[in-house]
Amino acid sequence: MAPESRSTDRYGRWQLPVLGFTEYWYPAIKSSEVKGKPIRIQMLGEWIVIWRDQGRVGALVDRCAHRGARLSQGRCQFPGTLTISCPYHGWTFDETGQCRAAIVEGPGSPLPPKVRIRAFPVAERYGVVWVWMGEGSPIPIDDELPKPFKVKDACVELYVTPPWQVNWRIACDNFIDDLHARYLHRGTPKFIFKRVRAWGTVSAHVASDKRGVIVKVDEDQAALLSDREQATYPGLGKFPRFKWWRFQKKKKQMNQVVAGERVTEGGNGTYLPSVAVIPQFSPLTTFVQWAVPIDEASIRNFCFLIAPRKGIRRVLFRLHHALYFQWTQDRLFIGQDKKMTSGQSEGPERLSASDIPVIVWRRFALENHRRPPGQEQLFVRPPAAGEDPEPAEALT
Ligand code: FES
Ligand SMILES: [Fe+2]
């Protein structure tokens, strides 16, 4: 058998596009990094040039319509016009993608009105340049960002990871896969002194705003932590073997409400297009991890820590993020996720009861993601009962 015929694209049967869902806003780069020099960046497989001119920002496909040179090697030749000129022959494009001049052909050239390249709508919020990756008209970005950003007096702190060699779909499965945290991350500062489960049960449901999936762990009231923080596995022994240093009680995650709507619904959420929303243990404090596809095999994560803070509390929050959270969570904690997800190889899966949230997420994403105009038929339906991705008995 040829090696390639053994490989199974585990997401192919779910019809989840390898480069991500296009009709969404994505965080592209920190605003502070877009200065005079144009930036070349890859997102969802597209090479994009982002540049700033007198405060405003533009984004175009990084390929000149003339003979394909990189616009990102050019510059804004006409300050104040938000145009970028190709370094080769000076074809000049505005932020809508319209060619406005072909410099070496002179100001009378009839060419410019006939040439247009792909432009990406941009917005700046919370110190980030956001790019609309869709072919359809952009949804207003303020309607689109997850609810934690809308908390009054939101203080938004950000760490952007270097690229991870992992496909975005694997990252999203990891977001919704709550039970791994109790095992994989039990030695991190977040959990090291906490009483954590050795095992549990999970369920998942669609969020009330229909934009994502919420996972619930041990919802049944009989599931006392004390019964589940240590267990004897037949013929093997106890796990964990010791737990005497775990004295901190697990605090209940907050039901966080903004303008009458819950921000996080009391559980970890995974939202379209590829966003984890994780409530923290203080009121209205949320960790948002946004996996942005670079290409088929890599992502970068925009890791936001968000809380309502004013005055001196805002300063302290920033210090907490810079000196503690950014290291313990954004590097150490999710660094373990990086190791697990980038180490996964192609091949068949054997899903189990603990994967129910993963299945609910994949099905939700397939059924509910926004489609490019005219391509609705490409993503028609989730696998039907008879062609379920895993037979029902595999889930018992
Ligand atoms: S390739 Fe860009 S102007 Fe010629
Ligand atoms: Fe994790």
mmCIF file of C-alpha atoms and ligand atoms in Angstrom:
data_model
loop_
_atom_site.group_PDB
_atom_site.id
_atom_site.type_symbol
_atom_site.label_atom_id
_atom_site.label_comp_id
_atom_site.label_asym_id
_atom_site.label_seq_id
_atom_site.Cartn_x
_atom_site.Cartn_y
_atom_site.Cartn_z
ATOM 1 C CA MET A 1 0.000 0.000 0.000
ATOM 2 C CA ALA A 2 1.355 3.410 -0.902
ATOM 3 C CA PRO A 3 2.050 5.486 2.187
ATOM 4 C CA GLU A 4 -0.319 8.271 1.121
ATOM 5 C CA SER A 5 -3.255 5.871 0.854
ATOM 6 C CA ARG A 6 -2.781 4.952 4.502
ATOM 7 C CA SER A 7 -3.129 8.533 5.576
ATOM 8 C CA THR A 8 -6.585 9.615 6.674
ATOM 9 C CA ASP A 9 -7.481 13.263 6.749
ATOM 10 C CA ARG A 10 -9.497 13.112 9.933
ATOM 11 C CA TYR A 11 -11.139 16.445 9.152
ATOM 12 C CA GLY A 12 -11.879 15.766 5.499
ATOM 13 C CA ARG A 13 -14.983 13.839 6.426
ATOM 14 C CA TRP A 14 -16.100 16.823 8.492
ATOM 15 C CA GLN A 15 -15.541 19.190 5.559
ATOM 16 C CA LEU A 16 -13.729 21.644 7.793
ATOM 17 C CA PRO A 17 -11.520 23.678 5.436
ATOM 18 C CA VAL A 18 -7.821 23.125 5.967
ATOM 19 C CA LEU A 19 -6.996 26.851 5.785
ATOM 20 C CA GLY A 20 -9.742 28.049 8.111
ATOM 21 C CA PHE A 21 -13.112 29.743 7.748
ATOM 22 C CA THR A 22 -12.671 32.756 5.515
ATOM 23 C CA GLU A 23 -15.735 34.908 6.237
ATOM 24 C CA TYR A 24 -14.469 36.226 9.567
ATOM 25 C CA TRP A 25 -12.298 38.882 11.146
ATOM 26 C CA TYR A 26 -8.939 37.654 12.458
ATOM 27 C CA PRO A 27 -6.275 39.406 14.538
ATOM 28 C CA ALA A 28 -3.320 39.932 12.209
ATOM 29 C CA ILE A 29 -0.598 41.855 14.030
ATOM 30 C CA LYS A 30 -0.072 44.215 16.942
ATOM 31 C CA SER A 31 -0.819 47.804 15.907
ATOM 32 C CA SER A 32 2.512 48.925 17.348
ATOM 33 C CA GLU A 33 4.358 46.727 14.832
ATOM 34 C CA VAL A 34 2.806 48.448 11.812
ATOM 35 C CA LYS A 35 4.923 51.540 11.405
ATOM 36 C CA GLY A 36 6.517 53.082 8.327
ATOM 37 C CA LYS A 37 7.777 49.918 6.721
ATOM 38 C CA PRO A 38 5.200 47.629 5.054
ATOM 39 C CA ILE A 39 4.803 44.215 6.694
ATOM 40 C CA ARG A 40 4.428 40.910 4.861
ATOM 41 C CA ILE A 41 2.297 38.406 6.723
ATOM 42 C CA GLN A 42 0.624 35.105 5.866
ATOM 43 C CA MET A 43 -2.917 34.349 7.045
ATOM 44 C CA LEU A 44 -5.238 31.557 5.919
ATOM 45 C CA GLY A 45 -2.710 30.766 3.211
ATOM 46 C CA GLU A 46 -2.785 34.306 1.733
ATOM 47 C CA TRP A 47 0.281 36.516 1.646
ATOM 48 C CA ILE A 48 -0.803 39.998 2.697
ATOM 49 C CA VAL A 49 0.959 43.351 2.864
ATOM 50 C CA ILE A 50 -0.080 45.604 5.738
ATOM 51 C CA TRP A 51 1.125 49.181 5.883
ATOM 52 C CA ARG A 52 0.417 52.406 7.704
ATOM 53 C CA ASP A 53 0.230 55.902 6.287
ATOM 54 C CA GLN A 54 -0.345 58.875 8.566
ATOM 55 C CA GLY A 55 -2.180 56.772 11.145
ATOM 56 C CA ARG A 56 -4.387 54.778 8.799
ATOM 57 C CA VAL A 57 -3.755 51.135 7.886
ATOM 58 C CA GLY A 58 -4.260 49.267 4.614
ATOM 59 C CA ALA A 59 -4.025 45.572 3.668
ATOM 60 C CA LEU A 60 -3.660 44.131 0.167
ATOM 61 C CA VAL A 61 -2.628 40.865 -1.372
ATOM 62 C CA ASP A 62 1.173 40.988 -1.415
ATOM 63 C CA ARG A 63 1.545 40.496 -5.133
ATOM 64 C CA CYS A 64 1.738 43.261 -7.694
ATOM 65 C CA ALA A 65 -0.705 42.828 -10.574
ATOM 66 C CA HIS A 66 2.036 43.769 -13.057
ATOM 67 C CA ARG A 67 4.630 41.019 -12.876
ATOM 68 C CA GLY A 68 4.108 39.713 -9.382
ATOM 69 C CA ALA A 69 6.706 41.567 -7.294
ATOM 70 C CA ARG A 70 6.091 41.943 -3.570
ATOM 71 C CA LEU A 71 4.356 45.162 -2.631
ATOM 72 C CA SER A 72 5.728 44.691 0.880
ATOM 73 C CA GLN A 73 9.165 45.512 -0.539
ATOM 74 C CA GLY A 74 7.791 48.844 -1.742
ATOM 75 C CA ARG A 75 6.701 51.912 0.159
ATOM 76 C CA CYS A 76 4.094 54.576 0.497
ATOM 77 C CA GLN A 77 5.367 56.960 -2.175
ATOM 78 C CA PHE A 78 2.582 59.535 -1.802
ATOM 79 C CA PRO A 79 2.109 60.233 1.928
ATOM 80 C CA GLY A 80 -1.436 60.933 3.021
ATOM 81 C CA THR A 81 -3.050 58.868 0.237
ATOM 82 C CA LEU A 82 -2.886 55.426 1.924
ATOM 83 C CA THR A 83 -1.356 53.996 -1.248
ATOM 84 C CA ILE A 84 1.534 51.600 -1.673
ATOM 85 C CA SER A 85 3.871 51.614 -4.677
ATOM 86 C CA CYS A 86 5.478 48.468 -6.016
ATOM 87 C CA PRO A 87 9.280 48.704 -5.826
ATOM 88 C CA TYR A 88 9.773 47.357 -9.363
ATOM 89 C CA HIS A 89 8.021 49.752 -11.782
ATOM 90 C CA GLY A 90 6.006 51.830 -9.362
ATOM 91 C CA TRP A 91 2.503 50.568 -9.956
ATOM 92 C CA THR A 92 0.620 52.185 -7.112
ATOM 93 C CA PHE A 93 -2.469 50.804 -5.345
ATOM 94 C CA ASP A 94 -4.827 52.325 -2.794
ATOM 95 C CA GLU A 95 -6.346 50.476 0.169
ATOM 96 C CA THR A 96 -9.327 49.354 -1.916
ATOM 97 C CA GLY A 97 -6.947 47.556 -4.283
ATOM 98 C CA GLN A 98 -7.494 50.042 -7.096
ATOM 99 C CA CYS A 99 -4.428 50.900 -9.167
ATOM 100 C CA ARG A 100 -3.974 54.658 -9.055
ATOM 101 C CA ALA A 101 -0.757 55.120 -11.030
ATOM 102 C CA ALA A 102 1.835 53.224 -13.031
ATOM 103 C CA ILE A 103 4.747 55.494 -12.233
ATOM 104 C CA VAL A 104 7.140 54.511 -15.035
ATOM 105 C CA GLU A 105 4.366 54.920 -17.607
ATOM 106 C CA GLY A 106 3.764 58.499 -16.551
ATOM 107 C CA PRO A 107 0.755 60.373 -15.173
ATOM 108 C CA GLY A 108 -1.175 60.071 -18.457
ATOM 109 C CA SER A 109 -1.116 56.275 -18.574
ATOM 110 C CA PRO A 110 -4.556 54.832 -19.384
ATOM 111 C CA LEU A 111 -3.740 51.689 -17.402
ATOM 112 C CA PRO A 112 -4.577 52.405 -13.720
ATOM 113 C CA PRO A 113 -8.391 52.431 -13.863
ATOM 114 C CA LYS A 114 -8.295 48.990 -15.488
ATOM 115 C CA VAL A 115 -6.271 47.261 -12.775
ATOM 116 C CA ARG A 116 -7.393 46.139 -9.340
ATOM 117 C CA ILE A 117 -5.988 43.674 -6.816
ATOM 118 C CA ARG A 118 -7.539 42.003 -3.783
ATOM 119 C CA ALA A 119 -7.945 44.262 -0.773
ATOM 120 C CA PHE A 120 -8.681 43.142 2.785
ATOM 121 C CA PRO A 121 -10.841 45.350 5.026
ATOM 122 C CA VAL A 122 -8.960 46.293 8.210
ATOM 123 C CA ALA A 123 -9.877 47.655 11.628
ATOM 124 C CA GLU A 124 -7.825 48.592 14.674
ATOM 125 C CA ARG A 125 -9.127 47.643 18.105
ATOM 126 C CA TYR A 126 -7.418 46.873 21.419
ATOM 127 C CA GLY A 127 -3.951 47.495 19.997
ATOM 128 C CA VAL A 128 -4.447 44.970 17.214
ATOM 129 C CA VAL A 129 -4.862 45.246 13.442
ATOM 130 C CA TRP A 130 -7.782 42.980 12.503
ATOM 131 C CA VAL A 131 -8.236 41.762 8.948
ATOM 132 C CA TRP A 132 -11.462 40.555 7.308
ATOM 133 C CA MET A 133 -10.462 37.447 5.379
ATOM 134 C CA GLY A 134 -13.786 36.947 3.619
ATOM 135 C CA GLU A 135 -14.896 37.461 0.084
ATOM 136 C CA GLY A 136 -18.268 38.785 1.237
ATOM 137 C CA SER A 137 -18.857 42.193 2.843
ATOM 138 C CA PRO A 138 -17.401 42.440 6.321
ATOM 139 C CA ILE A 139 -19.645 42.146 9.366
ATOM 140 C CA PRO A 140 -19.137 45.201 11.645
ATOM 141 C CA ILE A 141 -16.193 44.169 13.789
ATOM 142 C CA ASP A 142 -17.704 45.422 17.038
ATOM 143 C CA ASP A 143 -20.610 43.007 16.559
ATOM 144 C CA GLU A 144 -18.215 40.214 15.859
ATOM 145 C CA LEU A 145 -15.631 40.184 18.635
ATOM 146 C CA PRO A 146 -16.316 37.814 21.531
ATOM 147 C CA LYS A 147 -18.285 39.255 24.434
ATOM 148 C CA PRO A 148 -15.387 39.593 26.897
ATOM 149 C CA PHE A 149 -14.043 42.443 24.763
ATOM 150 C CA LYS A 150 -17.248 44.355 25.461
ATOM 151 C CA VAL A 151 -16.895 44.410 29.232
ATOM 152 C CA LYS A 152 -17.094 48.013 30.463
ATOM 153 C CA ASP A 153 -13.627 49.483 31.077
ATOM 154 C CA ALA A 154 -12.071 46.392 29.503
ATOM 155 C CA CYS A 155 -8.323 46.230 29.953
ATOM 156 C CA VAL A 156 -7.020 43.999 27.159
ATOM 157 C CA GLU A 157 -3.524 42.580 27.497
ATOM 158 C CA LEU A 158 -1.981 40.598 24.654
ATOM 159 C CA TYR A 159 0.754 38.073 23.967
ATOM 160 C CA VAL A 160 1.240 36.689 20.459
ATOM 161 C CA THR A 161 2.888 33.286 20.185
ATOM 162 C CA PRO A 162 5.469 32.464 17.546
ATOM 163 C CA PRO A 163 4.094 30.073 14.903
ATOM 164 C CA TRP A 164 3.043 26.629 16.110
ATOM 165 C CA GLN A 165 3.393 23.787 13.647
ATOM 166 C CA VAL A 166 -0.197 22.673 13.978
ATOM 167 C CA ASN A 167 -3.307 22.921 11.842
ATOM 168 C CA TRP A 168 -5.998 25.228 13.270
ATOM 169 C CA ARG A 169 -8.552 22.390 13.489
ATOM 170 C CA ILE A 170 -6.361 20.453 15.888
ATOM 171 C CA ALA A 171 -5.971 23.600 17.987
ATOM 172 C CA CYS A 172 -9.768 24.010 18.175
ATOM 173 C CA ASP A 173 -10.251 20.384 19.188
ATOM 174 C CA ASN A 174 -7.791 21.072 21.979
ATOM 175 C CA PHE A 175 -9.712 24.186 23.063
ATOM 176 C CA ILE A 176 -12.952 22.290 23.611
ATOM 177 C CA ASP A 177 -11.282 19.196 25.068
ATOM 178 C CA ASP A 178 -11.609 20.191 28.694
ATOM 179 C CA LEU A 179 -10.662 16.932 30.387
ATOM 180 C CA HIS A 180 -7.064 16.994 29.174
ATOM 181 C CA ALA A 181 -6.387 20.018 31.386
ATOM 182 C CA ARG A 182 -6.694 17.958 34.564
ATOM 183 C CA TYR A 183 -4.101 15.529 33.320
ATOM 184 C CA LEU A 184 -1.707 17.360 31.013
ATOM 185 C CA HIS A 185 -1.571 20.663 32.896
ATOM 186 C CA ARG A 186 -1.785 19.416 36.488
ATOM 187 C CA GLY A 187 1.788 20.390 37.222
ATOM 188 C CA THR A 188 1.552 24.015 36.010
ATOM 189 C CA PRO A 189 1.353 26.981 38.391
ATOM 190 C CA LYS A 190 -2.356 27.332 37.665
ATOM 191 C CA PHE A 191 -3.081 23.872 39.073
ATOM 192 C CA ILE A 192 -0.088 22.719 41.092
ATOM 193 C CA PHE A 193 -1.582 23.497 44.520
ATOM 194 C CA LYS A 194 -5.206 23.015 43.495
ATOM 195 C CA ARG A 195 -7.353 20.031 44.145
ATOM 196 C CA VAL A 196 -8.011 18.751 40.632
ATOM 197 C CA ARG A 197 -9.902 15.820 39.237
ATOM 198 C CA ALA A 198 -8.171 12.666 38.210
ATOM 199 C CA TRP A 199 -11.170 11.960 36.052
ATOM 200 C CA GLY A 200 -14.553 13.355 35.156
ATOM 201 C CA THR A 201 -17.404 13.401 32.710
ATOM 202 C CA VAL A 202 -18.058 16.005 30.040
ATOM 203 C CA SER A 203 -20.901 17.335 27.969
ATOM 204 C CA ALA A 204 -21.219 20.266 25.588
ATOM 205 C CA HIS A 205 -23.955 22.502 24.267
ATOM 206 C CA VAL A 206 -24.305 25.337 21.800
ATOM 207 C CA ALA A 207 -23.802 28.768 23.400
ATOM 208 C CA SER A 208 -26.870 30.973 23.819
ATOM 209 C CA ASP A 209 -25.624 33.386 21.139
ATOM 210 C CA LYS A 210 -25.176 30.469 18.717
ATOM 211 C CA ARG A 211 -21.590 31.439 18.005
ATOM 212 C CA GLY A 212 -19.828 28.616 19.737
ATOM 213 C CA VAL A 213 -19.929 25.597 22.005
ATOM 214 C CA ILE A 214 -19.686 25.519 25.808
ATOM 215 C CA VAL A 215 -18.220 22.538 27.620
ATOM 216 C CA LYS A 216 -19.387 21.386 31.032
ATOM 217 C CA VAL A 217 -17.420 19.117 33.333
ATOM 218 C CA ASP A 218 -19.030 16.958 35.992
ATOM 219 C CA GLU A 219 -22.351 18.687 35.810
ATOM 220 C CA ASP A 220 -24.122 16.130 37.910
ATOM 221 C CA GLN A 221 -24.189 17.323 41.495
ATOM 222 C CA ALA A 222 -23.262 13.884 42.796
ATOM 223 C CA ALA A 223 -19.841 14.246 41.207
ATOM 224 C CA LEU A 224 -17.954 15.473 44.241
ATOM 225 C CA LEU A 225 -14.407 16.525 43.644
ATOM 226 C CA SER A 226 -13.327 14.539 46.688
ATOM 227 C CA ASP A 227 -14.562 11.375 44.969
ATOM 228 C CA ARG A 228 -12.702 12.137 41.793
ATOM 229 C CA GLU A 229 -9.366 13.619 42.706
ATOM 230 C CA GLN A 230 -7.800 10.232 43.235
ATOM 231 C CA ALA A 231 -8.849 6.849 41.907
ATOM 232 C CA THR A 232 -7.643 3.266 41.836
ATOM 233 C CA TYR A 233 -7.278 1.829 38.358
ATOM 234 C CA PRO A 234 -7.814 -1.940 38.430
ATOM 235 C CA GLY A 235 -4.624 -3.912 38.354
ATOM 236 C CA LEU A 236 -2.501 -0.742 38.138
ATOM 237 C CA GLY A 237 -2.812 1.267 41.282
ATOM 238 C CA LYS A 238 -3.664 4.781 42.292
ATOM 239 C CA PHE A 239 -3.605 7.924 40.216
ATOM 240 C CA PRO A 240 -2.389 10.326 41.328
ATOM 241 C CA ARG A 241 -0.166 8.511 43.760
ATOM 242 C CA PHE A 242 0.153 11.537 46.032
ATOM 243 C CA LYS A 243 -1.891 14.657 46.455
ATOM 244 C CA TRP A 244 -1.117 15.963 49.928
ATOM 245 C CA TRP A 245 0.164 19.326 48.644
ATOM 246 C CA ARG A 246 -3.034 20.049 46.756
ATOM 247 C CA PHE A 247 -4.878 22.082 49.372
ATOM 248 C CA GLN A 248 -6.478 24.901 47.373
ATOM 249 C CA LYS A 249 -10.134 24.438 46.676
ATOM 250 C CA LYS A 250 -11.247 24.931 43.126
ATOM 251 C CA LYS A 251 -13.176 28.178 42.919
ATOM 252 C CA LYS A 252 -16.337 28.219 40.936
ATOM 253 C CA GLN A 253 -16.019 29.892 37.572
ATOM 254 C CA MET A 254 -18.076 33.038 37.432
ATOM 255 C CA ASN A 255 -21.265 33.467 35.516
ATOM 256 C CA GLN A 256 -20.176 36.670 33.908
ATOM 257 C CA VAL A 257 -22.860 39.014 32.665
ATOM 258 C CA VAL A 258 -22.536 42.050 30.426
ATOM 259 C CA ALA A 259 -25.572 44.053 29.310
ATOM 260 C CA GLY A 260 -27.876 41.248 30.378
ATOM 261 C CA GLU A 261 -25.975 38.593 28.478
ATOM 262 C CA ARG A 262 -23.611 36.073 29.885
ATOM 263 C CA VAL A 263 -20.046 36.593 28.738
ATOM 264 C CA THR A 264 -18.787 33.105 29.271
ATOM 265 C CA GLU A 265 -21.773 31.043 30.434
ATOM 266 C CA GLY A 266 -19.778 29.559 33.280
ATOM 267 C CA GLY A 267 -17.733 27.152 31.202
ATOM 268 C CA ASN A 268 -14.961 27.103 28.653
ATOM 269 C CA GLY A 269 -16.171 27.980 25.188
ATOM 270 C CA THR A 270 -14.893 27.499 21.668
ATOM 271 C CA TYR A 271 -16.238 30.011 19.188
ATOM 272 C CA LEU A 272 -16.199 30.526 15.451
ATOM 273 C CA PRO A 273 -13.944 30.941 13.654
ATOM 274 C CA SER A 274 -11.253 29.460 15.973
ATOM 275 C CA VAL A 275 -11.382 31.120 19.376
ATOM 276 C CA ALA A 276 -11.195 29.767 22.922
ATOM 277 C CA VAL A 277 -12.937 31.809 25.616
ATOM 278 C CA ILE A 278 -11.864 30.646 29.067
ATOM 279 C CA PRO A 279 -13.335 32.292 32.172
ATOM 280 C CA GLN A 280 -10.843 32.860 34.956
ATOM 281 C CA PHE A 281 -11.560 32.730 38.646
ATOM 282 C CA SER A 282 -12.111 36.402 39.294
ATOM 283 C CA PRO A 283 -15.210 38.265 38.116
ATOM 284 C CA LEU A 284 -15.308 39.217 34.460
ATOM 285 C CA THR A 285 -11.731 38.106 33.845
ATOM 286 C CA THR A 286 -11.347 36.052 30.708
ATOM 287 C CA PHE A 287 -8.565 34.430 28.736
ATOM 288 C CA VAL A 288 -9.174 34.469 24.997
ATOM 289 C CA GLN A 289 -6.912 32.385 22.758
ATOM 290 C CA TRP A 290 -7.428 33.059 19.069
ATOM 291 C CA ALA A 291 -5.776 30.524 16.758
ATOM 292 C CA VAL A 292 -5.059 32.235 13.447
ATOM 293 C CA PRO A 293 -4.232 29.873 10.569
ATOM 294 C CA ILE A 294 -1.023 30.841 8.783
ATOM 295 C CA ASP A 295 -1.024 28.005 6.274
ATOM 296 C CA GLU A 296 -2.173 24.396 6.221
ATOM 297 C CA ALA A 297 0.313 23.355 8.850
ATOM 298 C CA SER A 298 0.733 26.292 11.207
ATOM 299 C CA ILE A 299 -1.037 28.858 13.367
ATOM 300 C CA ARG A 300 -0.134 31.770 15.569
ATOM 301 C CA ASN A 301 -2.116 32.417 18.730
ATOM 302 C CA PHE A 302 -3.299 35.775 19.919
ATOM 303 C CA CYS A 303 -3.608 35.345 23.689
ATOM 304 C CA PHE A 304 -5.738 38.034 25.334
ATOM 305 C CA LEU A 305 -6.272 38.508 29.042
ATOM 306 C CA ILE A 306 -9.289 40.745 29.554
ATOM 307 C CA ALA A 307 -10.808 42.274 32.683
ATOM 308 C CA PRO A 308 -12.601 45.472 33.667
ATOM 309 C CA ARG A 309 -9.957 47.624 35.335
ATOM 310 C CA LYS A 310 -9.509 51.338 35.922
ATOM 311 C CA GLY A 311 -6.790 53.535 37.385
ATOM 312 C CA ILE A 312 -4.271 51.828 39.650
ATOM 313 C CA ARG A 313 -6.021 48.460 39.277
ATOM 314 C CA ARG A 314 -5.376 48.688 35.551
ATOM 315 C CA VAL A 315 -1.673 49.233 36.215
ATOM 316 C CA LEU A 316 -1.589 46.259 38.580
ATOM 317 C CA PHE A 317 -3.437 44.115 36.037
ATOM 318 C CA ARG A 318 -0.856 45.001 33.391
ATOM 319 C CA LEU A 319 1.960 44.116 35.756
ATOM 320 C CA HIS A 320 0.263 40.830 36.619
ATOM 321 C CA HIS A 321 0.057 40.029 32.926
ATOM 322 C CA ALA A 322 3.621 41.051 32.105
ATOM 323 C CA LEU A 323 5.307 39.444 35.100
ATOM 324 C CA TYR A 324 3.177 36.390 35.782
ATOM 325 C CA PHE A 325 0.332 35.467 33.461
ATOM 326 C CA GLN A 326 2.275 35.862 30.229
ATOM 327 C CA TRP A 327 4.835 33.374 31.489
ATOM 328 C CA THR A 328 2.706 30.881 33.333
ATOM 329 C CA GLN A 329 -0.253 30.781 30.960
ATOM 330 C CA ASP A 330 0.778 32.132 27.553
ATOM 331 C CA ARG A 331 4.080 30.261 27.452
ATOM 332 C CA LEU A 332 4.178 27.432 29.995
ATOM 333 C CA PHE A 333 0.550 26.284 30.162
ATOM 334 C CA ILE A 334 -0.336 26.551 26.490
ATOM 335 C CA GLY A 335 3.220 25.511 25.632
ATOM 336 C CA GLN A 336 2.129 22.068 26.810
ATOM 337 C CA ASP A 337 -0.800 22.269 24.396
ATOM 338 C CA LYS A 338 1.630 23.227 21.659
ATOM 339 C CA LYS A 339 3.707 20.153 22.369
ATOM 340 C CA MET A 340 0.660 17.859 22.299
ATOM 341 C CA THR A 341 -1.043 19.327 19.241
ATOM 342 C CA SER A 342 2.023 19.762 17.061
ATOM 343 C CA GLY A 343 3.069 16.223 17.911
ATOM 344 C CA GLN A 344 -0.161 14.665 16.639
ATOM 345 C CA SER A 345 0.201 12.687 13.454
ATOM 346 C CA GLU A 346 -2.286 11.965 10.718
ATOM 347 C CA GLY A 347 -4.231 8.767 10.911
ATOM 348 C CA PRO A 348 -7.500 7.374 12.143
ATOM 349 C CA GLU A 349 -8.952 8.505 15.446
ATOM 350 C CA ARG A 350 -10.600 6.409 18.120
ATOM 351 C CA LEU A 351 -12.935 8.880 19.744
ATOM 352 C CA SER A 352 -14.380 8.160 23.144
ATOM 353 C CA ALA A 353 -16.897 9.509 25.676
ATOM 354 C CA SER A 354 -14.472 12.234 26.725
ATOM 355 C CA ASP A 355 -14.467 13.475 23.110
ATOM 356 C CA ILE A 356 -18.163 14.349 23.020
ATOM 357 C CA PRO A 357 -17.345 18.099 23.204
ATOM 358 C CA VAL A 358 -14.920 17.670 20.277
ATOM 359 C CA ILE A 359 -17.670 16.070 18.204
ATOM 360 C CA VAL A 360 -20.227 18.700 19.225
ATOM 361 C CA TRP A 361 -17.749 21.433 18.222
ATOM 362 C CA ARG A 362 -16.874 19.944 14.833
ATOM 363 C CA ARG A 363 -20.515 19.425 13.982
ATOM 364 C CA PHE A 364 -21.439 22.906 15.191
ATOM 365 C CA ALA A 365 -18.608 24.519 13.216
ATOM 366 C CA LEU A 366 -19.549 22.688 10.058
ATOM 367 C CA GLU A 367 -23.232 23.567 10.314
ATOM 368 C CA ASN A 368 -22.908 27.151 11.475
ATOM 369 C CA HIS A 369 -19.871 28.802 9.924
ATOM 370 C CA ARG A 370 -20.436 31.668 7.536
ATOM 371 C CA ARG A 371 -19.915 30.629 3.913
ATOM 372 C CA PRO A 372 -18.290 32.581 1.093
ATOM 373 C CA PRO A 373 -20.853 34.095 -1.282
ATOM 374 C CA GLY A 374 -21.922 31.619 -3.945
ATOM 375 C CA GLN A 375 -20.168 28.687 -2.290
ATOM 376 C CA GLU A 376 -22.865 27.589 0.108
ATOM 377 C CA GLN A 377 -23.136 24.241 -1.612
ATOM 378 C CA LEU A 378 -19.549 23.325 -0.791
ATOM 379 C CA PHE A 379 -20.361 22.780 2.858
ATOM 380 C CA VAL A 380 -23.716 21.147 2.887
ATOM 381 C CA ARG A 381 -24.266 19.098 5.994
ATOM 382 C CA PRO A 382 -22.496 17.201 8.733
ATOM 383 C CA PRO A 383 -21.985 13.475 8.362
ATOM 384 C CA ALA A 384 -25.427 11.858 8.527
ATOM 385 C CA ALA A 385 -26.270 9.142 11.047
ATOM 386 C CA GLY A 386 -25.242 6.313 8.765
ATOM 387 C CA GLU A 387 -21.928 7.936 7.997
ATOM 388 C CA ASP A 388 -21.205 9.201 11.458
ATOM 389 C CA PRO A 389 -17.541 10.057 11.897
ATOM 390 C CA GLU A 390 -17.397 7.491 14.650
ATOM 391 C CA PRO A 391 -20.005 4.822 15.292
ATOM 392 C CA ALA A 392 -22.149 5.567 18.338
ATOM 393 C CA GLU A 393 -20.724 2.580 20.200
ATOM 394 C CA ALA A 394 -17.295 4.158 20.043
ATOM 395 C CA LEU A 395 -18.588 6.847 22.353
ATOM 396 C CA THR A 396 -19.539 4.553 25.176
HETATM 397 S S1 FES B 1 6.010 44.114 -10.873
HETATM 398 FE FE1 FES B 1 5.088 45.653 -9.710
HETATM 399 S S2 FES B 1 5.308 47.396 -10.890
HETATM 400 FE FE2 FES B 1 6.173 45.865 -12.131
HETATM 401 FE FE FE B 2 -4.549 22.576 27.328
#
